PDB file of C-alpha atoms in Angstrom:
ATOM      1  CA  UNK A   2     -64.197 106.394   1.722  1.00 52.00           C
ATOM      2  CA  UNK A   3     -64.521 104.395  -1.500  1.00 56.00           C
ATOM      3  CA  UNK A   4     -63.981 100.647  -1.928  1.00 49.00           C
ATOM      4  CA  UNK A   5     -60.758 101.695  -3.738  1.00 49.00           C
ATOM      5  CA  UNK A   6     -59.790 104.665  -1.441  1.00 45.00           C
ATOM      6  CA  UNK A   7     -60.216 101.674   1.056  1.00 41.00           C
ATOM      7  CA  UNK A   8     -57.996  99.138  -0.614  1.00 42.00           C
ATOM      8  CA  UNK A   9     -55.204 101.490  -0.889  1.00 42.00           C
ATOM      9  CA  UNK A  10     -54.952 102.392   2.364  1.00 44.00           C
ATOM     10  CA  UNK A  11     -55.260  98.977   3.570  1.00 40.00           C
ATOM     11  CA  UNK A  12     -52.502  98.074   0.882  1.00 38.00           C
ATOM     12  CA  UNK A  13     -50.190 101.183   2.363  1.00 42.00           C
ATOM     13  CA  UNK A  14     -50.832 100.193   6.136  1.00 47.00           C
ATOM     14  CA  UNK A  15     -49.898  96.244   4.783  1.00 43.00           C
ATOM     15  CA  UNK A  16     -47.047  97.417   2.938  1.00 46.00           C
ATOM     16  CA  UNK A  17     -45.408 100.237   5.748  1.00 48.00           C
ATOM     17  CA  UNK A  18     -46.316  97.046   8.579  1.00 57.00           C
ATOM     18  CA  UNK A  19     -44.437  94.995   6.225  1.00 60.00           C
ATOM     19  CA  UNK A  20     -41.333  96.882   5.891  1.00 64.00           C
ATOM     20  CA  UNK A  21     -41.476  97.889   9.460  1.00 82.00           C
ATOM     21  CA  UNK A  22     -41.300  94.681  10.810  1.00 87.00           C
ATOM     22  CA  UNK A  23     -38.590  92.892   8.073  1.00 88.00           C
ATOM     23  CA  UNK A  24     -36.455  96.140   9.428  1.00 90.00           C
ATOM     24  CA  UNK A  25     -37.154  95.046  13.085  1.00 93.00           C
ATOM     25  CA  UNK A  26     -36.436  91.288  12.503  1.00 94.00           C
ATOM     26  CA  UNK A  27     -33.522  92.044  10.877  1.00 93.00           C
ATOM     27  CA  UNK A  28     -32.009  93.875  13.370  1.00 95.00           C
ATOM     28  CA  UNK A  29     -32.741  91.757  16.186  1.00 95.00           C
ATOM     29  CA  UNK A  30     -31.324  88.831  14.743  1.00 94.00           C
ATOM     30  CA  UNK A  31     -28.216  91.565  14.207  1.00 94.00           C
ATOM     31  CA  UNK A  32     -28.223  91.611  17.919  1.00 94.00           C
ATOM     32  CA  UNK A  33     -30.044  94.987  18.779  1.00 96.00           C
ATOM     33  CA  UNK A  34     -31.468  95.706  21.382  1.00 97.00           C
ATOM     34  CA  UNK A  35     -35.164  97.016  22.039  1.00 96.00           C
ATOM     35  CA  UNK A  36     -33.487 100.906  22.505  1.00 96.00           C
ATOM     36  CA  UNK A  37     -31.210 100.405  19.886  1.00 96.00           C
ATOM     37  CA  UNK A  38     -33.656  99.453  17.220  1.00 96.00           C
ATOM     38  CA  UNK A  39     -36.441 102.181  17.811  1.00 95.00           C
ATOM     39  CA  UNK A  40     -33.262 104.428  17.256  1.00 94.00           C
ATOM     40  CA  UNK A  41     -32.280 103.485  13.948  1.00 93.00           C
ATOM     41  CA  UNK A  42     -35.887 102.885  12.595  1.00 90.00           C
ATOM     42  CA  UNK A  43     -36.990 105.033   9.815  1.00 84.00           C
ATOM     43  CA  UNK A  44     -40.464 104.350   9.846  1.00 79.00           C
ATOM     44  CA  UNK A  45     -42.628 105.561  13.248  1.00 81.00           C
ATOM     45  CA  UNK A  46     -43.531 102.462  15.093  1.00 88.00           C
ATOM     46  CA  UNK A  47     -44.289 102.258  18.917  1.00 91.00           C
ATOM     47  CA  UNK A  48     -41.918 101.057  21.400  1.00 93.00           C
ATOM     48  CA  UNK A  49     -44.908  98.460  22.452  1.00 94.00           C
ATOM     49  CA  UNK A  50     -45.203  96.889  18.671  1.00 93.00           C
ATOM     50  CA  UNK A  51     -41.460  96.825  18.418  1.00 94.00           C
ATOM     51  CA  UNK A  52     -41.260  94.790  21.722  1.00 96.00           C
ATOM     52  CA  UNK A  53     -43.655  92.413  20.482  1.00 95.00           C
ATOM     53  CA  UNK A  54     -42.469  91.980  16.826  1.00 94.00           C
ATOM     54  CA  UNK A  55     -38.638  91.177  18.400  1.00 96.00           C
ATOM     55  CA  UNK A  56     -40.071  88.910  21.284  1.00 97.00           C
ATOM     56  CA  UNK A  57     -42.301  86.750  18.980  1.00 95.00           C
ATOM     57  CA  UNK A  58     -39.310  87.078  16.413  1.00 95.00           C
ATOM     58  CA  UNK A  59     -36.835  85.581  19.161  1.00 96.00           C
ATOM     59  CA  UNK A  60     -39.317  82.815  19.803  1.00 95.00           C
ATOM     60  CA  UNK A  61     -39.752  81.814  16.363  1.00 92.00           C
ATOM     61  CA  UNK A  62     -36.037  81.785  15.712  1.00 92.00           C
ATOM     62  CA  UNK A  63     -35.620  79.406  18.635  1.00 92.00           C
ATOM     63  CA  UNK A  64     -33.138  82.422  20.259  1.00 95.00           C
ATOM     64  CA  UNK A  65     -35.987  81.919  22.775  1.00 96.00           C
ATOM     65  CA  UNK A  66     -37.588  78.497  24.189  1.00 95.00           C
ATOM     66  CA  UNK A  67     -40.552  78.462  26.322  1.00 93.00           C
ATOM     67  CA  UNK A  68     -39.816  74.761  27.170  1.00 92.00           C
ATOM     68  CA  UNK A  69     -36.952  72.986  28.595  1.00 93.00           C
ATOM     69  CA  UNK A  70     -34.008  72.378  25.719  1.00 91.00           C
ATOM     70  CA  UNK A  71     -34.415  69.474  24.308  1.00 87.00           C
ATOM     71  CA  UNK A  72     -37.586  68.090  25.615  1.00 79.00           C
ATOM     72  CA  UNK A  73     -39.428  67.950  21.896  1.00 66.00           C
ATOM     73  CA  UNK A  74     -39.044  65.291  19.653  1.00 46.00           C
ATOM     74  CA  UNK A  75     -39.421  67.434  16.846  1.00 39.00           C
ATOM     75  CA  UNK A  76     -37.308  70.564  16.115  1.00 52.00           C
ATOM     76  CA  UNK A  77     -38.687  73.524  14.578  1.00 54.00           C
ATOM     77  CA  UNK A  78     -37.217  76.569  13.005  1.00 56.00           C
ATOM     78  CA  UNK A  79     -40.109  78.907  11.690  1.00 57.00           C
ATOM     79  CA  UNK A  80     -38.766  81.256   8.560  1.00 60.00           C
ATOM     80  CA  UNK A  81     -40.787  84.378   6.766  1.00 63.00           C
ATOM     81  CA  UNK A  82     -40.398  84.085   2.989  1.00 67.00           C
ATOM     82  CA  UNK A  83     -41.646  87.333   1.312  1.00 71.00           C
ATOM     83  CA  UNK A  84     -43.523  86.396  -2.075  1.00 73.00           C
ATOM     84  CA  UNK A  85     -44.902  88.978  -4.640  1.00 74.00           C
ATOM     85  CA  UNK A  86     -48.303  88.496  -6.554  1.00 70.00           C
ATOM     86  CA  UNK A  87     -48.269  89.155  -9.862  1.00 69.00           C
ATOM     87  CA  UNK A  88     -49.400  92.489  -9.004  1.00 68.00           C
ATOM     88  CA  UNK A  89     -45.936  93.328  -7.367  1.00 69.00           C
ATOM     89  CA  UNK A  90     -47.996  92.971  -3.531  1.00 68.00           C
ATOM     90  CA  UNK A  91     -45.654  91.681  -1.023  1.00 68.00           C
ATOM     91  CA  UNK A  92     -46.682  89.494   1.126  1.00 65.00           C
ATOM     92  CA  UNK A  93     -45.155  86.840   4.050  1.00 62.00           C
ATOM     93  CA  UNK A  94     -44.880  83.406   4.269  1.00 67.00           C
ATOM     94  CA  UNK A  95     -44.766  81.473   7.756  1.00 64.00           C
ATOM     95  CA  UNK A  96     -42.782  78.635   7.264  1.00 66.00           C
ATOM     96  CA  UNK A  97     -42.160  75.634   9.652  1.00 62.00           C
ATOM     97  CA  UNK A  98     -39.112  73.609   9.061  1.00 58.00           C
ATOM     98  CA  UNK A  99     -39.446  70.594  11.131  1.00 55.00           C
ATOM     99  CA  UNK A 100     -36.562  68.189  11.529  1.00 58.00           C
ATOM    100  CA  UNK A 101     -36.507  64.772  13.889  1.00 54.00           C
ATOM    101  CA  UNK A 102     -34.873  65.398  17.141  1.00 58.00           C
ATOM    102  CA  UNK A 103     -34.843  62.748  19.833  1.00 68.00           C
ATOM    103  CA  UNK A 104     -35.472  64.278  23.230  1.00 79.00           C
ATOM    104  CA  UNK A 105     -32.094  64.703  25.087  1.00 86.00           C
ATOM    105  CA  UNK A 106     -31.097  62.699  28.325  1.00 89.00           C
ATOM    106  CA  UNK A 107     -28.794  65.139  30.112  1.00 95.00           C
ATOM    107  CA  UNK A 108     -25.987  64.826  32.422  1.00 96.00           C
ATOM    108  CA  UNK A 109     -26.899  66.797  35.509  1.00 97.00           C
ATOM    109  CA  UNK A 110     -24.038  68.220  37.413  1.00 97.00           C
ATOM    110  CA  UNK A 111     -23.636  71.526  39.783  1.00 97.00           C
ATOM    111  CA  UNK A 112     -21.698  74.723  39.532  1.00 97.00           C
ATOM    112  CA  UNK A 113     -19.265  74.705  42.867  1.00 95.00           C
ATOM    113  CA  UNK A 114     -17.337  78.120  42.962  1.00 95.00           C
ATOM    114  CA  UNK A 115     -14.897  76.614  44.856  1.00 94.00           C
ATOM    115  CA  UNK A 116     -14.452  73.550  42.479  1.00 95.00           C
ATOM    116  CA  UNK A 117     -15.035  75.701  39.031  1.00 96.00           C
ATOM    117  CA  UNK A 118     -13.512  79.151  39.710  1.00 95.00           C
ATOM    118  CA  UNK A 119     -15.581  82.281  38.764  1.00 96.00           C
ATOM    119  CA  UNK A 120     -19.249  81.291  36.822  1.00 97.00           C
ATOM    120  CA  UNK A 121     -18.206  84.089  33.948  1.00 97.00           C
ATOM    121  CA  UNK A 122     -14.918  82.162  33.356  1.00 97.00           C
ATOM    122  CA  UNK A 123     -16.532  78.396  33.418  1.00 98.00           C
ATOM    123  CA  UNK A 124     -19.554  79.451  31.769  1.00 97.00           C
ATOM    124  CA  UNK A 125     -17.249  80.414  29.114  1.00 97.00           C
ATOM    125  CA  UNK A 126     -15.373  77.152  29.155  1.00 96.00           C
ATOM    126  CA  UNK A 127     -18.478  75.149  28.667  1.00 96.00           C
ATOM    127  CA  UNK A 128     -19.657  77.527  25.827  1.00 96.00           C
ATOM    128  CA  UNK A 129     -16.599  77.251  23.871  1.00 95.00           C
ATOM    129  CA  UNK A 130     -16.539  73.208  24.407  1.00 94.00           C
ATOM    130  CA  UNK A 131     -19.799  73.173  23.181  1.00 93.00           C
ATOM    131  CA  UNK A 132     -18.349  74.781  19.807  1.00 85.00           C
ATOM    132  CA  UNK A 133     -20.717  77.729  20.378  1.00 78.00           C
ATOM    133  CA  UNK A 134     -23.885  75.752  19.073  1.00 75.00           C
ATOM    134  CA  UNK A 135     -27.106  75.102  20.848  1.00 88.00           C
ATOM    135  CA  UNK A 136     -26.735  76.054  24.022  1.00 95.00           C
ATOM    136  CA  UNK A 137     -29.136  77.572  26.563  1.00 97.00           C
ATOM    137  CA  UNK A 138     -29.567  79.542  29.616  1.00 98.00           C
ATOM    138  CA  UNK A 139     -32.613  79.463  31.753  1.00 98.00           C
ATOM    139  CA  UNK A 140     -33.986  82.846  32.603  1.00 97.00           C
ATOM    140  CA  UNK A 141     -37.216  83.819  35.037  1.00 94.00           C
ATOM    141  CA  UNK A 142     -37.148  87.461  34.667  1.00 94.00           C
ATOM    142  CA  UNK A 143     -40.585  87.355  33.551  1.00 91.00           C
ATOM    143  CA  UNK A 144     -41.583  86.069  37.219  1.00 91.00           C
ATOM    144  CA  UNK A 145     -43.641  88.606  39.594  1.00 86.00           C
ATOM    145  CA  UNK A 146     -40.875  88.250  41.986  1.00 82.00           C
ATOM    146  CA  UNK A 147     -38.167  89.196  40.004  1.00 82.00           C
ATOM    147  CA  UNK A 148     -39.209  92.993  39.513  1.00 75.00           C
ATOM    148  CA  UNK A 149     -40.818  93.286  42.958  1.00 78.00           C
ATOM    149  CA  UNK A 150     -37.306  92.228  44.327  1.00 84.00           C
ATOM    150  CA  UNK A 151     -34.830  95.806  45.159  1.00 89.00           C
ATOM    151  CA  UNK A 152     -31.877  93.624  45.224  1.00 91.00           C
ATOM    152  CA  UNK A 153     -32.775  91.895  42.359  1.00 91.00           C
ATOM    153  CA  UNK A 154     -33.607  95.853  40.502  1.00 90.00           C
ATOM    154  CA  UNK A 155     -30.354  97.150  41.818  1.00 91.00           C
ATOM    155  CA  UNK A 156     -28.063  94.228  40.785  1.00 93.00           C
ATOM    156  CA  UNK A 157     -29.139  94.946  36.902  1.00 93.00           C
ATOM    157  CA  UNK A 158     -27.283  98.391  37.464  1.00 93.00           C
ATOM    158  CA  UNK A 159     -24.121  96.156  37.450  1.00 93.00           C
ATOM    159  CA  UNK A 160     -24.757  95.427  33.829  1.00 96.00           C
ATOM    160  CA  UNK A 161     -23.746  97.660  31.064  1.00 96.00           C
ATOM    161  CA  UNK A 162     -26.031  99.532  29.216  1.00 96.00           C
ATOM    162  CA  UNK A 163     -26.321  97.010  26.158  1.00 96.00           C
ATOM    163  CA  UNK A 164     -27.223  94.354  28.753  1.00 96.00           C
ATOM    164  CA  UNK A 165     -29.662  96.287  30.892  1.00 95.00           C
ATOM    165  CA  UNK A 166     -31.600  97.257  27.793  1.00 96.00           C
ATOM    166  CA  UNK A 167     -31.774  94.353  26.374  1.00 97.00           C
ATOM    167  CA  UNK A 168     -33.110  92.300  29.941  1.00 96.00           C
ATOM    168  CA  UNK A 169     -35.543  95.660  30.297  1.00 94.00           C
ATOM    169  CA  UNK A 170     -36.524  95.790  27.052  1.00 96.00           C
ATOM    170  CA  UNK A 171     -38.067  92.605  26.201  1.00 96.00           C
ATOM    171  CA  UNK A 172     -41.634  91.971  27.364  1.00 95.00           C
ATOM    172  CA  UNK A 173     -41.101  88.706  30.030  1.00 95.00           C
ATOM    173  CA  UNK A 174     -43.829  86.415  30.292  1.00 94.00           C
ATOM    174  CA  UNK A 175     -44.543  85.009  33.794  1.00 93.00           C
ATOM    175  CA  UNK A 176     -42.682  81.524  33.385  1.00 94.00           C
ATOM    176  CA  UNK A 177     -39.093  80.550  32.703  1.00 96.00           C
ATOM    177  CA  UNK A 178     -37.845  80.997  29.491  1.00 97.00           C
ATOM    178  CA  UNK A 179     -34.537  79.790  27.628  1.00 97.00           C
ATOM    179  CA  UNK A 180     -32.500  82.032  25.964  1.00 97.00           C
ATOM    180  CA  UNK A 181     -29.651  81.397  23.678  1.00 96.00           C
ATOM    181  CA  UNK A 182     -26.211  81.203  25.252  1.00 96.00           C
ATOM    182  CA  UNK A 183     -24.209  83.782  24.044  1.00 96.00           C
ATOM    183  CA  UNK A 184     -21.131  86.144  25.318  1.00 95.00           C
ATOM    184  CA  UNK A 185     -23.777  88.553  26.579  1.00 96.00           C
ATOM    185  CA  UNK A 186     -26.265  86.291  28.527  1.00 97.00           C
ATOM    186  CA  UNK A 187     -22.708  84.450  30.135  1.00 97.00           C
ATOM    187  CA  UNK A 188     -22.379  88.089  31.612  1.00 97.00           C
ATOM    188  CA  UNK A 189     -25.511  89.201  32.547  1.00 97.00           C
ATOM    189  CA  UNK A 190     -26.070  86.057  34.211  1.00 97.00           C
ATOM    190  CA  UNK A 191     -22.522  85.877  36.217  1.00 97.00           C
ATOM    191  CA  UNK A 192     -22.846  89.643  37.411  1.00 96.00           C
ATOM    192  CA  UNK A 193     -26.588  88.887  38.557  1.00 96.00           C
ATOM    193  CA  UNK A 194     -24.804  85.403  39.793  1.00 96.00           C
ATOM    194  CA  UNK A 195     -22.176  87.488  41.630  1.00 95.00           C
ATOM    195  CA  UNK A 196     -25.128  89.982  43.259  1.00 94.00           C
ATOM    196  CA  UNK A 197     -27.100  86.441  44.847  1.00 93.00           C
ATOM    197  CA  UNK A 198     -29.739  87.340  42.401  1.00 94.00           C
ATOM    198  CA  UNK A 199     -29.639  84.568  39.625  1.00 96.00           C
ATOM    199  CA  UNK A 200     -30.274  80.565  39.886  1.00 96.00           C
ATOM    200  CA  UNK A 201     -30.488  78.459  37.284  1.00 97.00           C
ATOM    201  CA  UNK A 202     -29.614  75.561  34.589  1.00 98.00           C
ATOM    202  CA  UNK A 203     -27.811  75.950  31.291  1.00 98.00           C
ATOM    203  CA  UNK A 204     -28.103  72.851  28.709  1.00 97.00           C
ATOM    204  CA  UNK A 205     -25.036  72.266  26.272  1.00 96.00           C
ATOM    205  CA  UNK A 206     -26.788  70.145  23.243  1.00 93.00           C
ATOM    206  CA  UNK A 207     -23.465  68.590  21.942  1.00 92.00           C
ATOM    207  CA  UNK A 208     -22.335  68.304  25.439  1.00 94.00           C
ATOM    208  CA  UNK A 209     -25.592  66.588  26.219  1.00 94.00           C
ATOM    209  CA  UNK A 210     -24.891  68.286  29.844  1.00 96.00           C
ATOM    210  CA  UNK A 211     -26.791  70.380  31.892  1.00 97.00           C
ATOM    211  CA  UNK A 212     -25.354  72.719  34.564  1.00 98.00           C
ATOM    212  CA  UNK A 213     -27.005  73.651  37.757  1.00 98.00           C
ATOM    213  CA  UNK A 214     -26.468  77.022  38.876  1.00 98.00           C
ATOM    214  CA  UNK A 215     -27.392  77.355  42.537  1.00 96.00           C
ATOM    215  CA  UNK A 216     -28.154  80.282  44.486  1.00 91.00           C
ATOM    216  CA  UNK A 217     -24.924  82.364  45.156  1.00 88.00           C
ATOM    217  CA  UNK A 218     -25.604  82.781  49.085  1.00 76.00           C
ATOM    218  CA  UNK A 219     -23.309  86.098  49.566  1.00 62.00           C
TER     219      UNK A 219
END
């Protein structure tokens, strides 16, 4: 292969990786699932790659924290700006906005069924107090345990599919993780809740609360 033959090919794999991934960012932050985005993909791109392009995508977008909300004093939102030479090549820009963010002191309270009514329902409440904005769920479905568990395996059949996919498709690291709060992760959360298979804290930023979710003993 020539230097040029070599070069255009490398150009082609750049530019195909390029598009690929813009089309897989895209529809994550569109809500997709893993499933549903191999689906609609019209360029052939493993099921492994796409996992990995929408988990680091998640994590850059802050949809995903890897620490505890609000523990950093900076906060950082990372962007991809595509730029063109003056060739026409596109290329991607990694950008980190930074903005001052003094770490949060939170209220720590409990979830009591008894006291708060169904988790789904007060979850809710909370979420819609909040104004929608900013807050988080913890999740540990990364965690050895988790998979290894059949009751905790046969309470994500209670989940619909969208749901199910989504917790399945996304390649968990082994540590807690916090996801976005969002109509979704209030359900999967209260039906695993509901099956004594979920524990946890959620963390409302304008709120400056943070709600323990105990084990559900049933």
């Amino acid at each position: 292969m020539t230097e040029q033959e070599y070069f255009k090919k490398a150009l082609a794999n750049f530019t195909y990786d390029a598009a690929s991934g813009d089309a897989i960012r895209h529809m994550a932050d569109l809500g997709y699932n893993i499933k549903q985005i191999m689906d609609r993909l019209d360029f052939p791109t493993s099921y492994e790659k796409v996992r990995h392009i929408v988990w680091e995508h998640l994590k850059n977008t802050n949809v995903l924290l890897s620490e505890v909300p609000g523990s950093k004093s900076l906060q950082e939102t990372i962007s991809f700006v595509k730029e063109y030479d003056k060739y026409g090549k596109p290329s991607f820009r990694r950008v980190i906005h930074s903005e001052p963010f003094s770490p949060i002191i939170w209220k720590e309270y409990y979830f009591y069924p008894k006291e708060h009514g169904s988790l789904s329902n007060y979850l809710t409440y909370k979420w819609e107090q909040n104004n929608t904005d900013c807050a988080y769920i913890s999740c540990d479905f990364g965690l050895p345990s988790r998979f290894q568990s059949k009751s905790f395996c046969k309470a994500l059949d209670t989940l619909d599919e969208y749901q199910r996919n989504y917790i399945l498709g996304l390649p968990w690291e082994n540590k807690i993780f916090y996801h976005k709060l969002n109509r979704d992760m209030i359900e999967i959360a209260s039906r695993l809740y509901a099956k004594g298979v979920y524990s946890g804290s959620c963390y409302f930023f304008k709120l400056e609360e943070k709600l323990i979710i105990p084990e559900n003993t049933i």
